[in-house]
Amino acid sequence: VGLNGAGNTTLVKLVCGFLDPTRGRVLLNGRDIRELNRRDYYGLFSAVFQEFSLLEASVAENVAQRVDGIDEGCVWACLEQAGLTQAVEALPRGMDTPVTRNVFEDGVELSGGQMQRLMLARALYKNGPIIILDEPTAYLDPLSEIEIYDLIYDCAGDRTVFFISHRLGFAKKADRILVFQKGRIAEEGAHDELMREGGLYAQMYQLQKEWYS
């Protein structure tokens, strides 16, 4: 968590290996990730970023991110976990319905909430042991936002989940919170610890709490 531009997304991109550090190292189990096979390393992560791309393809192909060898049973399971089953079943061709109308005349346009759920299903299908969520609910209404976060907690299982959010109410459930300020980790700990410290996190949380009160 932190103010806009504080370094939250940069940290996540460094962890994912999308950026190389100009100083220092990113370590996985004590080993510099630059020594690892980059393709294998990318395979560890299932990510949902604010900016994402929809393929000019079917729902199933968007979830699996491939054309051949799609495990349809797994696609349905991921759609179910992401809360999209009913919406997809209602489409003209089910999971074979094309998404967007730029290429296919019979394509469908999904709502913002449905697209976010589709991206969550995509991340679940990849089944990486680490899930990265960068403001995955930024464009959703409050009810859809709560539903998405509930789904994330339900789907996490034994995976490690990094999530960036300006909604500090969701941060309360995190095991560990990193508070960024001017490109540095200013505070670190669980919600109750940070509230007792009375620093930046406590100030931001209190402001949001008073706004809704």
PDB file of N, CA and C in Angstrom, residues 112-159:
ATOM      1  N   GLY A 112     -17.017  -4.332 -17.171  1.00  0.00           N
ATOM      2  CA  GLY A 112     -15.749  -4.207 -16.443  1.00  0.00           C
ATOM      3  C   GLY A 112     -15.576  -5.294 -15.414  1.00  0.00           C
ATOM      4  N   GLY A 113     -16.640  -5.571 -14.672  1.00  0.00           N
ATOM      5  CA  GLY A 113     -16.564  -6.617 -13.651  1.00  0.00           C
ATOM      6  C   GLY A 113     -16.339  -7.988 -14.248  1.00  0.00           C
ATOM      7  N   GLN A 114     -16.989  -8.270 -15.381  1.00  0.00           N
ATOM      8  CA  GLN A 114     -16.810  -9.565 -16.034  1.00  0.00           C
ATOM      9  C   GLN A 114     -15.399  -9.720 -16.572  1.00  0.00           C
ATOM     10  N   MET A 115     -14.825  -8.642 -17.105  1.00  0.00           N
ATOM     11  CA  MET A 115     -13.449  -8.717 -17.601  1.00  0.00           C
ATOM     12  C   MET A 115     -12.472  -8.990 -16.475  1.00  0.00           C
ATOM     13  N   GLN A 116     -12.697  -8.339 -15.317  1.00  0.00           N
ATOM     14  CA  GLN A 116     -11.812  -8.583 -14.175  1.00  0.00           C
ATOM     15  C   GLN A 116     -11.921 -10.032 -13.716  1.00  0.00           C
ATOM     16  N   ARG A 117     -13.134 -10.579 -13.725  1.00  0.00           N
ATOM     17  CA  ARG A 117     -13.317 -11.978 -13.352  1.00  0.00           C
ATOM     18  C   ARG A 117     -12.651 -12.902 -14.372  1.00  0.00           C
ATOM     19  N   LEU A 118     -12.723 -12.513 -15.652  1.00  0.00           N
ATOM     20  CA  LEU A 118     -12.070 -13.305 -16.693  1.00  0.00           C
ATOM     21  C   LEU A 118     -10.561 -13.331 -16.479  1.00  0.00           C
ATOM     22  N   MET A 119      -9.998 -12.189 -16.097  1.00  0.00           N
ATOM     23  CA  MET A 119      -8.556 -12.132 -15.832  1.00  0.00           C
ATOM     24  C   MET A 119      -8.199 -12.980 -14.604  1.00  0.00           C
ATOM     25  N   LEU A 120      -9.081 -13.003 -13.618  1.00  0.00           N
ATOM     26  CA  LEU A 120      -8.844 -13.847 -12.445  1.00  0.00           C
ATOM     27  C   LEU A 120      -8.892 -15.317 -12.846  1.00  0.00           C
ATOM     28  N   ALA A 121      -9.862 -15.676 -13.697  1.00  0.00           N
ATOM     29  CA  ALA A 121      -9.943 -17.057 -14.190  1.00  0.00           C
ATOM     30  C   ALA A 121      -8.679 -17.420 -14.962  1.00  0.00           C
ATOM     31  N   ARG A 122      -8.156 -16.475 -15.750  1.00  0.00           N
ATOM     32  CA  ARG A 122      -6.919 -16.700 -16.505  1.00  0.00           C
ATOM     33  C   ARG A 122      -5.758 -16.988 -15.551  1.00  0.00           C
ATOM     34  N   ALA A 123      -5.668 -16.195 -14.480  1.00  0.00           N
ATOM     35  CA  ALA A 123      -4.595 -16.397 -13.506  1.00  0.00           C
ATOM     36  C   ALA A 123      -4.733 -17.753 -12.817  1.00  0.00           C
ATOM     37  N   LEU A 124      -5.966 -18.145 -12.514  1.00  0.00           N
ATOM     38  CA  LEU A 124      -6.194 -19.429 -11.849  1.00  0.00           C
ATOM     39  C   LEU A 124      -5.870 -20.594 -12.778  1.00  0.00           C
ATOM     40  N   TYR A 125      -6.169 -20.442 -14.069  1.00  0.00           N
ATOM     41  CA  TYR A 125      -5.884 -21.508 -15.026  1.00  0.00           C
ATOM     42  C   TYR A 125      -4.380 -21.743 -15.126  1.00  0.00           C
ATOM     43  N   LYS A 126      -3.611 -20.674 -15.127  1.00  0.00           N
ATOM     44  CA  LYS A 126      -2.160 -20.822 -15.191  1.00  0.00           C
ATOM     45  C   LYS A 126      -1.642 -21.569 -13.963  1.00  0.00           C
ATOM     46  N   ASN A 127      -2.299 -21.348 -12.815  1.00  0.00           N
ATOM     47  CA  ASN A 127      -2.018 -22.121 -11.605  1.00  0.00           C
ATOM     48  C   ASN A 127      -0.595 -21.939 -11.092  1.00  0.00           C
ATOM     49  N   GLY A 128      -0.077 -20.718 -11.215  1.00  0.00           N
ATOM     50  CA  GLY A 128       1.238 -20.449 -10.637  1.00  0.00           C
ATOM     51  C   GLY A 128       1.164 -20.416  -9.120  1.00  0.00           C
ATOM     52  N   PRO A 129       2.235 -20.760  -8.436  1.00  0.00           N
ATOM     53  CA  PRO A 129       2.219 -20.758  -6.967  1.00  0.00           C
ATOM     54  C   PRO A 129       2.193 -19.357  -6.356  1.00  0.00           C
ATOM     55  N   ILE A 130       2.430 -18.332  -7.183  1.00  0.00           N
ATOM     56  CA  ILE A 130       2.414 -16.950  -6.697  1.00  0.00           C
ATOM     57  C   ILE A 130       1.425 -16.153  -7.536  1.00  0.00           C
ATOM     58  N   ILE A 131       0.482 -15.511  -6.872  1.00  0.00           N
ATOM     59  CA  ILE A 131      -0.508 -14.676  -7.558  1.00  0.00           C
ATOM     60  C   ILE A 131      -0.166 -13.210  -7.306  1.00  0.00           C
ATOM     61  N   ILE A 132      -0.135 -12.430  -8.382  1.00  0.00           N
ATOM     62  CA  ILE A 132       0.156 -10.998  -8.308  1.00  0.00           C
ATOM     63  C   ILE A 132      -1.101 -10.235  -8.722  1.00  0.00           C
ATOM     64  N   LEU A 133      -1.569  -9.336  -7.884  1.00  0.00           N
ATOM     65  CA  LEU A 133      -2.780  -8.564  -8.161  1.00  0.00           C
ATOM     66  C   LEU A 133      -2.474  -7.079  -7.965  1.00  0.00           C
ATOM     67  N   ASP A 134      -2.406  -6.357  -9.075  1.00  0.00           N
ATOM     68  CA  ASP A 134      -2.099  -4.925  -9.017  1.00  0.00           C
ATOM     69  C   ASP A 134      -3.383  -4.138  -9.230  1.00  0.00           C
ATOM     70  N   GLU A 135      -3.983  -3.691  -8.144  1.00  0.00           N
ATOM     71  CA  GLU A 135      -5.250  -2.955  -8.206  1.00  0.00           C
ATOM     72  C   GLU A 135      -6.252  -3.659  -9.124  1.00  0.00           C
ATOM     73  N   PRO A 136      -6.560  -4.917  -8.854  1.00  0.00           N
ATOM     74  CA  PRO A 136      -7.422  -5.663  -9.773  1.00  0.00           C
ATOM     75  C   PRO A 136      -8.868  -5.187  -9.790  1.00  0.00           C
ATOM     76  N   THR A 137      -9.235  -4.336  -8.853  1.00  0.00           N
ATOM     77  CA  THR A 137     -10.630  -3.877  -8.786  1.00  0.00           C
ATOM     78  C   THR A 137     -10.739  -2.369  -9.012  1.00  0.00           C
ATOM     79  N   ALA A 138      -9.735  -1.780  -9.644  1.00  0.00           N
ATOM     80  CA  ALA A 138      -9.666  -0.318  -9.759  1.00  0.00           C
ATOM     81  C   ALA A 138     -10.880   0.284 -10.449  1.00  0.00           C
ATOM     82  N   TYR A 139     -11.487  -0.438 -11.400  1.00  0.00           N
ATOM     83  CA  TYR A 139     -12.569   0.145 -12.193  1.00  0.00           C
ATOM     84  C   TYR A 139     -13.936  -0.448 -11.852  1.00  0.00           C
ATOM     85  N   LEU A 140     -14.034  -1.089 -10.692  1.00  0.00           N
ATOM     86  CA  LEU A 140     -15.280  -1.760 -10.338  1.00  0.00           C
ATOM     87  C   LEU A 140     -16.092  -0.954  -9.328  1.00  0.00           C
ATOM     88  N   ASP A 141     -17.394  -1.221  -9.316  1.00  0.00           N
ATOM     89  CA  ASP A 141     -18.253  -0.629  -8.295  1.00  0.00           C
ATOM     90  C   ASP A 141     -17.989  -1.341  -6.970  1.00  0.00           C
ATOM     91  N   PRO A 142     -18.394  -0.743  -5.837  1.00  0.00           N
ATOM     92  CA  PRO A 142     -18.051  -1.314  -4.527  1.00  0.00           C
ATOM     93  C   PRO A 142     -18.517  -2.754  -4.319  1.00  0.00           C
ATOM     94  N   LEU A 143     -19.728  -3.098  -4.793  1.00  0.00           N
ATOM     95  CA  LEU A 143     -20.223  -4.463  -4.591  1.00  0.00           C
ATOM     96  C   LEU A 143     -19.386  -5.471  -5.380  1.00  0.00           C
ATOM     97  N   SER A 144     -19.089  -5.141  -6.639  1.00  0.00           N
ATOM     98  CA  SER A 144     -18.256  -6.038  -7.455  1.00  0.00           C
ATOM     99  C   SER A 144     -16.861  -6.151  -6.865  1.00  0.00           C
ATOM    100  N   GLU A 145     -16.363  -5.046  -6.324  1.00  0.00           N
ATOM    101  CA  GLU A 145     -15.031  -5.038  -5.729  1.00  0.00           C
ATOM    102  C   GLU A 145     -14.959  -6.007  -4.553  1.00  0.00           C
ATOM    103  N   ILE A 146     -15.955  -5.955  -3.685  1.00  0.00           N
ATOM    104  CA  ILE A 146     -15.990  -6.858  -2.529  1.00  0.00           C
ATOM    105  C   ILE A 146     -16.074  -8.306  -2.990  1.00  0.00           C
ATOM    106  N   GLU A 147     -16.901  -8.563  -4.009  1.00  0.00           N
ATOM    107  CA  GLU A 147     -17.039  -9.922  -4.538  1.00  0.00           C
ATOM    108  C   GLU A 147     -15.707 -10.441  -5.063  1.00  0.00           C
ATOM    109  N   ILE A 148     -14.974  -9.593  -5.797  1.00  0.00           N
ATOM    110  CA  ILE A 148     -13.693 -10.021  -6.369  1.00  0.00           C
ATOM    111  C   ILE A 148     -12.702 -10.356  -5.261  1.00  0.00           C
ATOM    112  N   TYR A 149     -12.621  -9.509  -4.235  1.00  0.00           N
ATOM    113  CA  TYR A 149     -11.671  -9.784  -3.163  1.00  0.00           C
ATOM    114  C   TYR A 149     -12.061 -11.025  -2.370  1.00  0.00           C
ATOM    115  N   ASP A 150     -13.354 -11.231  -2.181  1.00  0.00           N
ATOM    116  CA  ASP A 150     -13.794 -12.462  -1.514  1.00  0.00           C
ATOM    117  C   ASP A 150     -13.396 -13.679  -2.342  1.00  0.00           C
ATOM    118  N   LEU A 151     -13.555 -13.565  -3.670  1.00  0.00           N
ATOM    119  CA  LEU A 151     -13.159 -14.663  -4.557  1.00  0.00           C
ATOM    120  C   LEU A 151     -11.666 -14.919  -4.458  1.00  0.00           C
ATOM    121  N   ILE A 152     -10.890 -13.847  -4.403  1.00  0.00           N
ATOM    122  CA  ILE A 152      -9.430 -13.984  -4.324  1.00  0.00           C
ATOM    123  C   ILE A 152      -9.037 -14.733  -3.058  1.00  0.00           C
ATOM    124  N   TYR A 153      -9.634 -14.359  -1.929  1.00  0.00           N
ATOM    125  CA  TYR A 153      -9.310 -15.039  -0.673  1.00  0.00           C
ATOM    126  C   TYR A 153      -9.735 -16.497  -0.714  1.00  0.00           C
ATOM    127  N   ASP A 154     -10.892 -16.764  -1.337  1.00  0.00           N
ATOM    128  CA  ASP A 154     -11.379 -18.138  -1.422  1.00  0.00           C
ATOM    129  C   ASP A 154     -10.501 -18.989  -2.334  1.00  0.00           C
ATOM    130  N   CYS A 155      -9.989 -18.374  -3.411  1.00  0.00           N
ATOM    131  CA  CYS A 155      -9.219 -19.118  -4.421  1.00  0.00           C
ATOM    132  C   CYS A 155      -7.747 -19.250  -4.069  1.00  0.00           C
ATOM    133  N   ALA A 156      -7.277 -18.468  -3.137  1.00  0.00           N
ATOM    134  CA  ALA A 156      -5.832 -18.402  -2.873  1.00  0.00           C
ATOM    135  C   ALA A 156      -5.249 -19.760  -2.482  1.00  0.00           C
ATOM    136  N   GLY A 157      -5.972 -20.492  -1.650  1.00  0.00           N
ATOM    137  CA  GLY A 157      -5.463 -21.787  -1.210  1.00  0.00           C
ATOM    138  C   GLY A 157      -4.114 -21.634  -0.533  1.00  0.00           C
ATOM    139  N   ASP A 158      -3.148 -22.452  -0.966  1.00  0.00           N
ATOM    140  CA  ASP A 158      -1.811 -22.381  -0.353  1.00  0.00           C
ATOM    141  C   ASP A 158      -0.851 -21.545  -1.187  1.00  0.00           C
ATOM    142  N   ARG A 159      -1.396 -20.741  -2.089  1.00  0.00           N
ATOM    143  CA  ARG A 159      -0.539 -19.872  -2.904  1.00  0.00           C
ATOM    144  C   ARG A 159      -0.100 -18.643  -2.097  1.00  0.00           C
TER     145      ARG A 159
END
